[in-house]
XYZ file of C-alpha atoms in Angstrom:
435
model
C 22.173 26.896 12.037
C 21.727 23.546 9.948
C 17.865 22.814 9.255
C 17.043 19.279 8.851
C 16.254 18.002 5.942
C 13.080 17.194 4.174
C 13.370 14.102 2.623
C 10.277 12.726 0.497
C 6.463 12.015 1.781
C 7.015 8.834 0.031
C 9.423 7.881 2.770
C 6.875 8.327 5.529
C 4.071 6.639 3.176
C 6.321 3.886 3.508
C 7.122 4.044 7.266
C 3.542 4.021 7.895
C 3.035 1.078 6.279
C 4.404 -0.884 8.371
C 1.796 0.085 10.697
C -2.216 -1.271 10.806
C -4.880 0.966 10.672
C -5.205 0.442 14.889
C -1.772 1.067 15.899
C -2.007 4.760 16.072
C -0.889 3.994 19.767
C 2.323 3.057 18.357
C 3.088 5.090 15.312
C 1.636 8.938 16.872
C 4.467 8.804 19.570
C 6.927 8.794 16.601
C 9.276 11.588 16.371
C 11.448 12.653 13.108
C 13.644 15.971 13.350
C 12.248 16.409 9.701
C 10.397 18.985 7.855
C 8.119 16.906 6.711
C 7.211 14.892 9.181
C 3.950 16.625 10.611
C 2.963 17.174 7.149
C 2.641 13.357 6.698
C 1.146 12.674 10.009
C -1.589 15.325 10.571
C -3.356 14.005 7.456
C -3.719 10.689 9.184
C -4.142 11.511 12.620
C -7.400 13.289 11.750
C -8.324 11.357 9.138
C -11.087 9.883 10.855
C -13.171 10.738 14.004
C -15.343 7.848 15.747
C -17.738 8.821 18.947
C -20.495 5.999 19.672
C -21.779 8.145 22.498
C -20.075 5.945 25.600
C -20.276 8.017 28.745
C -16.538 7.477 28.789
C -16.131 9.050 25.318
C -18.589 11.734 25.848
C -15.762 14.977 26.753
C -14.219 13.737 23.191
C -17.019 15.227 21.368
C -16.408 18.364 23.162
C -13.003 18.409 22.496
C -13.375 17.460 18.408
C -15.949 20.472 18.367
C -13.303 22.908 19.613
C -10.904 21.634 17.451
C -12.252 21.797 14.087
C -13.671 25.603 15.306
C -10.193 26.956 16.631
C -8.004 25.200 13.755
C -10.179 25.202 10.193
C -6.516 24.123 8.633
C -7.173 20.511 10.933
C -10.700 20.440 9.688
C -9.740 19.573 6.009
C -7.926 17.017 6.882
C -11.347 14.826 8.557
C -12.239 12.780 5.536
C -14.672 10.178 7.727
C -16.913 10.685 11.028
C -18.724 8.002 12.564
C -20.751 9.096 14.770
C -23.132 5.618 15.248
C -25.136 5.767 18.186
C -23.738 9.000 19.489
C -27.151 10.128 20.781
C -27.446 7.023 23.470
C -28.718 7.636 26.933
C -26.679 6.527 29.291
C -27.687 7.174 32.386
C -28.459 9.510 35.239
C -25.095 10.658 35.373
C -24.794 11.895 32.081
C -26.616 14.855 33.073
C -24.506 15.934 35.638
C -21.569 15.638 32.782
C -23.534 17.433 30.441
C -23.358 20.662 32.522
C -19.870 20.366 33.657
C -19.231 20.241 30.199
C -20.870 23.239 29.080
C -19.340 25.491 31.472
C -15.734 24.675 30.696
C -16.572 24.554 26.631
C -19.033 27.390 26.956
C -16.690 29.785 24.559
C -16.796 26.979 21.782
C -20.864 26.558 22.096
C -21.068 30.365 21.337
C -18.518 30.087 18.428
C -20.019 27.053 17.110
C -23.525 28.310 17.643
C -22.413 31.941 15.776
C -20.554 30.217 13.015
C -22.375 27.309 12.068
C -26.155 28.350 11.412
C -27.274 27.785 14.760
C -27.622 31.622 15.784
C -31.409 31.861 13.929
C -32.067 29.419 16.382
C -33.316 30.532 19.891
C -30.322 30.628 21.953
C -31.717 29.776 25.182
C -33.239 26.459 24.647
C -30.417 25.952 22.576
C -28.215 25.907 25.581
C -31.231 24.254 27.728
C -30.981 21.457 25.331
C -27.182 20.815 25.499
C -27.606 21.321 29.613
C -29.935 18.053 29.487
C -27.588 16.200 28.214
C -29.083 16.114 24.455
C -26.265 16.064 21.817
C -28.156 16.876 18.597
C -26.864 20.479 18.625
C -22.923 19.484 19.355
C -23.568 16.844 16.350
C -25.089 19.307 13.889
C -22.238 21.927 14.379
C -19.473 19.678 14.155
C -20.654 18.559 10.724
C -21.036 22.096 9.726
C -17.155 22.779 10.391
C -15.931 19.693 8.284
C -15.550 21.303 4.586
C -13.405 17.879 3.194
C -15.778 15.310 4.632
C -15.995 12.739 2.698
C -17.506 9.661 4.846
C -20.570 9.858 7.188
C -21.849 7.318 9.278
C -24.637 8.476 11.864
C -27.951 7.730 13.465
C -30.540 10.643 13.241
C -32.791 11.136 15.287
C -36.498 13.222 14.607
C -37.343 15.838 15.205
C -34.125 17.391 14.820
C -34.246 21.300 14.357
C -30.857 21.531 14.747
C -30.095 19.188 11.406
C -32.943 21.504 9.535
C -30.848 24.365 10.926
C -27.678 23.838 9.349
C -28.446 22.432 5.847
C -29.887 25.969 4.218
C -26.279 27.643 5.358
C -24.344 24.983 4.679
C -25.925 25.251 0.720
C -24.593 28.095 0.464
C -21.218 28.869 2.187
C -18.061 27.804 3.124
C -16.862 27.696 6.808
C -13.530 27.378 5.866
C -12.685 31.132 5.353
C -12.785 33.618 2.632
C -11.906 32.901 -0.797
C -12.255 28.807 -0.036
C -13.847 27.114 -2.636
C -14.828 24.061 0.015
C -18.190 23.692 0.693
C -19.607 21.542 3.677
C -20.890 18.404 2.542
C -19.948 18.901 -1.170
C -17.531 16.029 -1.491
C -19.393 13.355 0.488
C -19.429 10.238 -1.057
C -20.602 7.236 0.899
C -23.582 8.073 2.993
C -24.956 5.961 5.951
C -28.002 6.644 8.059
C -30.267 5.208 10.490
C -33.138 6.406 12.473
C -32.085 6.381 16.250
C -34.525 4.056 17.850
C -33.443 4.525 21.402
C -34.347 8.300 20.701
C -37.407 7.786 18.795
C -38.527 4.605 20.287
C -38.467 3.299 16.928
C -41.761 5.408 15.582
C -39.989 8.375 13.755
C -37.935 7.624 10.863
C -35.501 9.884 8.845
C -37.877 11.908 7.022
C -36.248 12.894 3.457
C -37.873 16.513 2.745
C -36.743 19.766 0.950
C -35.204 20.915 4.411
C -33.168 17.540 5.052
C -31.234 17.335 1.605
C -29.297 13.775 2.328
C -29.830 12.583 -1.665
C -29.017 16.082 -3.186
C -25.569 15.919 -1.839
C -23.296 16.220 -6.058
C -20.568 13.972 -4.782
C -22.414 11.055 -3.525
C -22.148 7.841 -5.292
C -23.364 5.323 -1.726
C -26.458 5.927 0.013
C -27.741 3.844 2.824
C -30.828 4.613 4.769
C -32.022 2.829 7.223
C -35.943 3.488 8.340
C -36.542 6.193 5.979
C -39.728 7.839 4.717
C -39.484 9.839 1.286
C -41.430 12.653 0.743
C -43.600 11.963 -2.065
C -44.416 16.220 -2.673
C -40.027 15.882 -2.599
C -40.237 13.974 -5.594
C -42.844 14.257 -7.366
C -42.767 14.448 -11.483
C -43.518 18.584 -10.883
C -41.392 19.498 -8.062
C -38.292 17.413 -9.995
C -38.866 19.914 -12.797
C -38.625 23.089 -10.690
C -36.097 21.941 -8.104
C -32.987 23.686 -8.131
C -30.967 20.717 -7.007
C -31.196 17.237 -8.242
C -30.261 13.549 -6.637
C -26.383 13.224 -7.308
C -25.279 12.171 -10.942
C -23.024 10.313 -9.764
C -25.453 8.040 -7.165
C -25.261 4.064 -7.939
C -25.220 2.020 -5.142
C -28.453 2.406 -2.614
C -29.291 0.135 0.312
C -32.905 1.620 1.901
C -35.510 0.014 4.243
C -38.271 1.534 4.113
C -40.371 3.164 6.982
C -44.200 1.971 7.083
C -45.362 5.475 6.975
C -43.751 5.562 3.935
C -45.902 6.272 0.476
C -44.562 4.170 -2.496
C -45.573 7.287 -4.678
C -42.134 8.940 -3.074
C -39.905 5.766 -3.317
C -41.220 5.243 -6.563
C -40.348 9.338 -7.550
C -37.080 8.659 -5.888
C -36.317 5.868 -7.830
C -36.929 7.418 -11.174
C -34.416 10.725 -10.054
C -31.666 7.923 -10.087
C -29.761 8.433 -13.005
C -27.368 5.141 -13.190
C -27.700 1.771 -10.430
C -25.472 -1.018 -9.649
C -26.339 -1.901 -6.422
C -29.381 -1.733 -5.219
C -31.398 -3.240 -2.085
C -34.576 -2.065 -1.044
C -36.952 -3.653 2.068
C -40.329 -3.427 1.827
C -40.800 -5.721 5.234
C -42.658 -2.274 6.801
C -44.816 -1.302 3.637
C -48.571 -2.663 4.010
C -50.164 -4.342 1.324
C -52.418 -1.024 0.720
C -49.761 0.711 -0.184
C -49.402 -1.797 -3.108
C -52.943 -1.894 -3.977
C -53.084 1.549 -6.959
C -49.521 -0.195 -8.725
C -49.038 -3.691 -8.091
C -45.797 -5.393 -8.145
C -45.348 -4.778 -11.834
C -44.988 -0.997 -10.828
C -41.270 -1.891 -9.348
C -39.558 -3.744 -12.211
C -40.937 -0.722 -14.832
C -38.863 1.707 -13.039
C -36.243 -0.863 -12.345
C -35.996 -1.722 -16.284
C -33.780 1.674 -17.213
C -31.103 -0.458 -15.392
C -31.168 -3.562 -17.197
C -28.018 -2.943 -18.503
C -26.178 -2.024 -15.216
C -27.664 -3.278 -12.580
C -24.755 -6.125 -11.506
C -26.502 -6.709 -7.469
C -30.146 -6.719 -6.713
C -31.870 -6.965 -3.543
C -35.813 -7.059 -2.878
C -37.144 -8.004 0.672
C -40.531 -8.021 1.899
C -42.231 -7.361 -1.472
C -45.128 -10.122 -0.216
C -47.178 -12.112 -2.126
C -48.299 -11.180 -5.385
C -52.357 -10.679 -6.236
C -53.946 -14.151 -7.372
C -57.048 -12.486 -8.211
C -58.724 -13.338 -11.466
C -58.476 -9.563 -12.678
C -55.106 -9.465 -11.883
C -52.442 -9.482 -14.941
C -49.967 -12.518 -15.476
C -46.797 -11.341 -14.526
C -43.286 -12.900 -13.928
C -40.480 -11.007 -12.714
C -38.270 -10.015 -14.969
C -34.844 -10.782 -13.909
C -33.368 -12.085 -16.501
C -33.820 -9.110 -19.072
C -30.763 -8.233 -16.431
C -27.988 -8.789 -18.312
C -24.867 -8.163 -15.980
C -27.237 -8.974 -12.750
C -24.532 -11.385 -10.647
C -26.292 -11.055 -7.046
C -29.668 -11.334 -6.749
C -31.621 -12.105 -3.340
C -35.300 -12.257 -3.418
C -38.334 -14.075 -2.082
C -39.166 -16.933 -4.270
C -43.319 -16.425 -4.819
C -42.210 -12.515 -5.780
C -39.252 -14.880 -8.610
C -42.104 -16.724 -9.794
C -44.858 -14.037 -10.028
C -48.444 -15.039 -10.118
C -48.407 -16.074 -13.886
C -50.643 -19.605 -14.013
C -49.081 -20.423 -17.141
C -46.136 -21.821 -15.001
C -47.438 -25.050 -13.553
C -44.911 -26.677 -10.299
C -42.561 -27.199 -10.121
C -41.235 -24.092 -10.981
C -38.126 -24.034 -13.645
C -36.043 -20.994 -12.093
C -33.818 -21.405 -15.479
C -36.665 -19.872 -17.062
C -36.605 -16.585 -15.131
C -32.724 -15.805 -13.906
C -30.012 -14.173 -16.811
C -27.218 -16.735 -17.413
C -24.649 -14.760 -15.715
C -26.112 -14.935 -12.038
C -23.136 -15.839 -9.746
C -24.850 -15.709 -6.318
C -28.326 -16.525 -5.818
C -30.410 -16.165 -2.096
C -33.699 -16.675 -1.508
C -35.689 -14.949 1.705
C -37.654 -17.429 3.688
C -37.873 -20.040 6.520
C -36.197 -23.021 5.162
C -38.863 -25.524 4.807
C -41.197 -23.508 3.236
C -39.680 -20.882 1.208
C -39.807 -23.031 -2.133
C -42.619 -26.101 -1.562
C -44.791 -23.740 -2.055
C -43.875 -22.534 -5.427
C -42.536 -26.237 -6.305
C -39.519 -24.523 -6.991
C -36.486 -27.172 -7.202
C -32.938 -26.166 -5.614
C -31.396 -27.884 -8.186
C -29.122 -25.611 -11.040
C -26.251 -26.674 -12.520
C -25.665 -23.157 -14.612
C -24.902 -21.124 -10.952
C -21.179 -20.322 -9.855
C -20.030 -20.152 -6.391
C -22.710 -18.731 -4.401
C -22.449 -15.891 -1.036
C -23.280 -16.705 2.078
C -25.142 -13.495 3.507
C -27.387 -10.928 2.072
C -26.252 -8.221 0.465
C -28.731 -6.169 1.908
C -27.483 -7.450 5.286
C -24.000 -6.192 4.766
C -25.212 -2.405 3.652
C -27.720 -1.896 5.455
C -26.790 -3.745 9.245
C -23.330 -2.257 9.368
C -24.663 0.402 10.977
C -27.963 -0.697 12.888
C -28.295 -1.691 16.381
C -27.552 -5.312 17.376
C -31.105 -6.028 18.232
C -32.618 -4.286 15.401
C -35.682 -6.400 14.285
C -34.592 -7.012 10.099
C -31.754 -9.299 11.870
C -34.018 -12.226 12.653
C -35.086 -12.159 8.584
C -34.455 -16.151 7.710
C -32.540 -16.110 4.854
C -32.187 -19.663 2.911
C -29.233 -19.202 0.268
C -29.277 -21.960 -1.665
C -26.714 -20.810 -4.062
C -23.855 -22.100 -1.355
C -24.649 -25.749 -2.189
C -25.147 -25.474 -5.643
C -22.063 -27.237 -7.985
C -19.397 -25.280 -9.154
C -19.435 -24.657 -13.415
């Protein structure tokens, strides 16, 4: 009997490119008496798993859970979950779901629930919790069964024992078999997270702690974290020394808005665990002026100056006004000791500082590096620069962006209503003359 050939990947790759990223209605029905032909389309068919928690959708999450238990060799192939929103209510009738569901998928809760870190949990409210309809523990052990992920997107909710469950195992095995050298989590890269208002009712942010290790992760390079609150004991100059892990090497690009429970002692440890930064955008619209009070403004740009020479986008929102008070020290921000800075977007009294010694109006020439390509300035649009007399003329800028970049990192993955949307923004670099 004549086997059919197997002709080249490289001939599929090239099928498939015919093909957009949302036709997988089209292209999965394909059918190639070929060798190689599953090869080239398992990879993409789990490639990526979305679930936004739609009461439609809700059996899917189920059925992804019993997948990636029963076949570990599908598993490595899910490079990205998203997984936004996923803990929604929605409705009366979800309830009703919710046990229907765990009867007919009650052999994969007690796999998942053996397997995944879950079993020095109690199992009965376990179960309780899963028969109400709450999805935290399906969440945690599906993310404790992906060994290749690579991508997370995901709203957290707290408390979340099931979360605090899983991260101590997953540090230090594999759930891919014996003799795998995959570990969960290990080759994450871009990280997004937001605390689940809807859950929370927008009081209880993602709490960064020695149990939750979301920054100790050695693969990541992006982290975005939406309402967060940093431990300040987490990162503290002493615990740093002792701790067996550290915030990945390889981290340079962090979007973060800051919970107002938050201490600035724990940003600020944070901060200085960050070994290289390109991007960076920080809001600190929650942060009360107390919080401010033992460092000053001064305190940011000192730990921001290890990046002068890196640092290409900068974002700072909500930093308030900065002390007039006769015992307060002149300062000026810094910017343009920047030297590859090309996005900065900032509120213009925290650009100009408090320093006297510039009278209006205020010359931003003086204060901005020469290679500044896109310029924004936070603010309602009548106001945002009479009051530091700062002109909107400049001559030296480029072409200038339209949108913050802390609006594209960070509100990808926040709820439409979320209050940081209605921030005014007045970009003045978009009307500014080309060089």
């Amino acid at each position: 009997m004549n086997f059919a050939p197997a002709l080249p990947l490289e001939v599929f790759d090239l099928i498939f490119s015919y093909f957009k990223d949302d036709d997988k209605g089209l292209w999965y029905r394909l059918s190639l008496i070929n060798h190689n032909w599953y090869a080239a389309v398992t990879p993409r068919l789990y490639h990526t798993f979305k679930n936004n928690g739609d009461y439609s959708e809700r059996e899917r999450l189920w059925q992804f859970l019993q997948t990636v238990i029963a076949s570990p060799e599908l598993a490595a192939h899910v490079k990205t979950v998203d997984l936004q929103h996923c803990l929604k209510y929605t409705g009366p009738k979800s309830f009703c779901l919710a046990q229907f569901l765990c009867s007919k998928y009650q052999h994969t809760i007690q796999q998942g629930i053996a397997r995944s870190g879950l079993s020095d949990l109690q199992e009965s409210p376990l179960k309780h919790a899963l028969l109400n309809d709450d999805r935290r523990p399906l969440v945690a052990m599906i993310l404790a069964f992906l060994p290749a992920l690579e991508t997370l997107y995901m709203h957290v909710s707290e408390p979340d024992p099931y979360l605090r469950a899983i991260f101590p195992y997953l540090s230090l095995h594999s759930l891919n078999g014996p003799g795998s050298n995959l570990k969960v989590f290990q080759q994450l890269k871009p990280l997004f997270l937001a605390a689940d208002e809807q859950a929370s009712g927008g009081k209880d942010p993602i709490r960064i702690d020695g149990d939750i290790p979301f920054v100790y992760f050695p693969a990541l390079h992006e982290l975005n974290l939406l309402h967060v609150n940093l431990n300040p004991h987490v990162f503290s100059r002493t615990t740093r020394i002792h701790h067996p892990n550290g915030v990945s090497p390889l981290l340079s690009n962090v979007s973060i808005v800051l919970h107002k429970d938050t201490k600035l002692e724990g940003f600020m440890g944070f901060l200085e665990c960050i070994p290289h930064l390109i991007n960076f955008s920080v809001s600190f619209s929650n942060t009360p002026d107390s919080e401010w009070a033992p460092y000053g403004r001064i305190a940011l740009w000192k730990r921001l100056s290890r990046f002068e020479s890196s640092l290409r986008s900068l974002d700072l929102y909500g930093m308030g006004e900065p002390s007039l008070q006769p015992d307060t020290d002149k300062f000026c921000a810094p910017v343009w000791k920047f030297s590859e800075l090309k996005s900065l977007y900032i509120e213009p009294t925290v650009l100009a500082g408090n320093c006297v010694d510039h009278k209006p109006p205020v010359q931003l020439m003086h204060h901005l590096p020469g290679g500044l390509k896109h310029l924004g300035f936070y603010g309602y649009k009548k106001t945002a620069c009479r009051q530091k007399g700062i002109p909107l003329t400049r001559k030296r800028l480029g072409q200038g962006g339209l949108y913050s970049e802390f609006a594209r990192s960070s509100f990808r993955h926040s709820r439409p209503y979320h209050p940081g949307m209605q921030q005014a923004l007045l970009d003045i670099a978009g009307h500014l003359p080309r060089q």
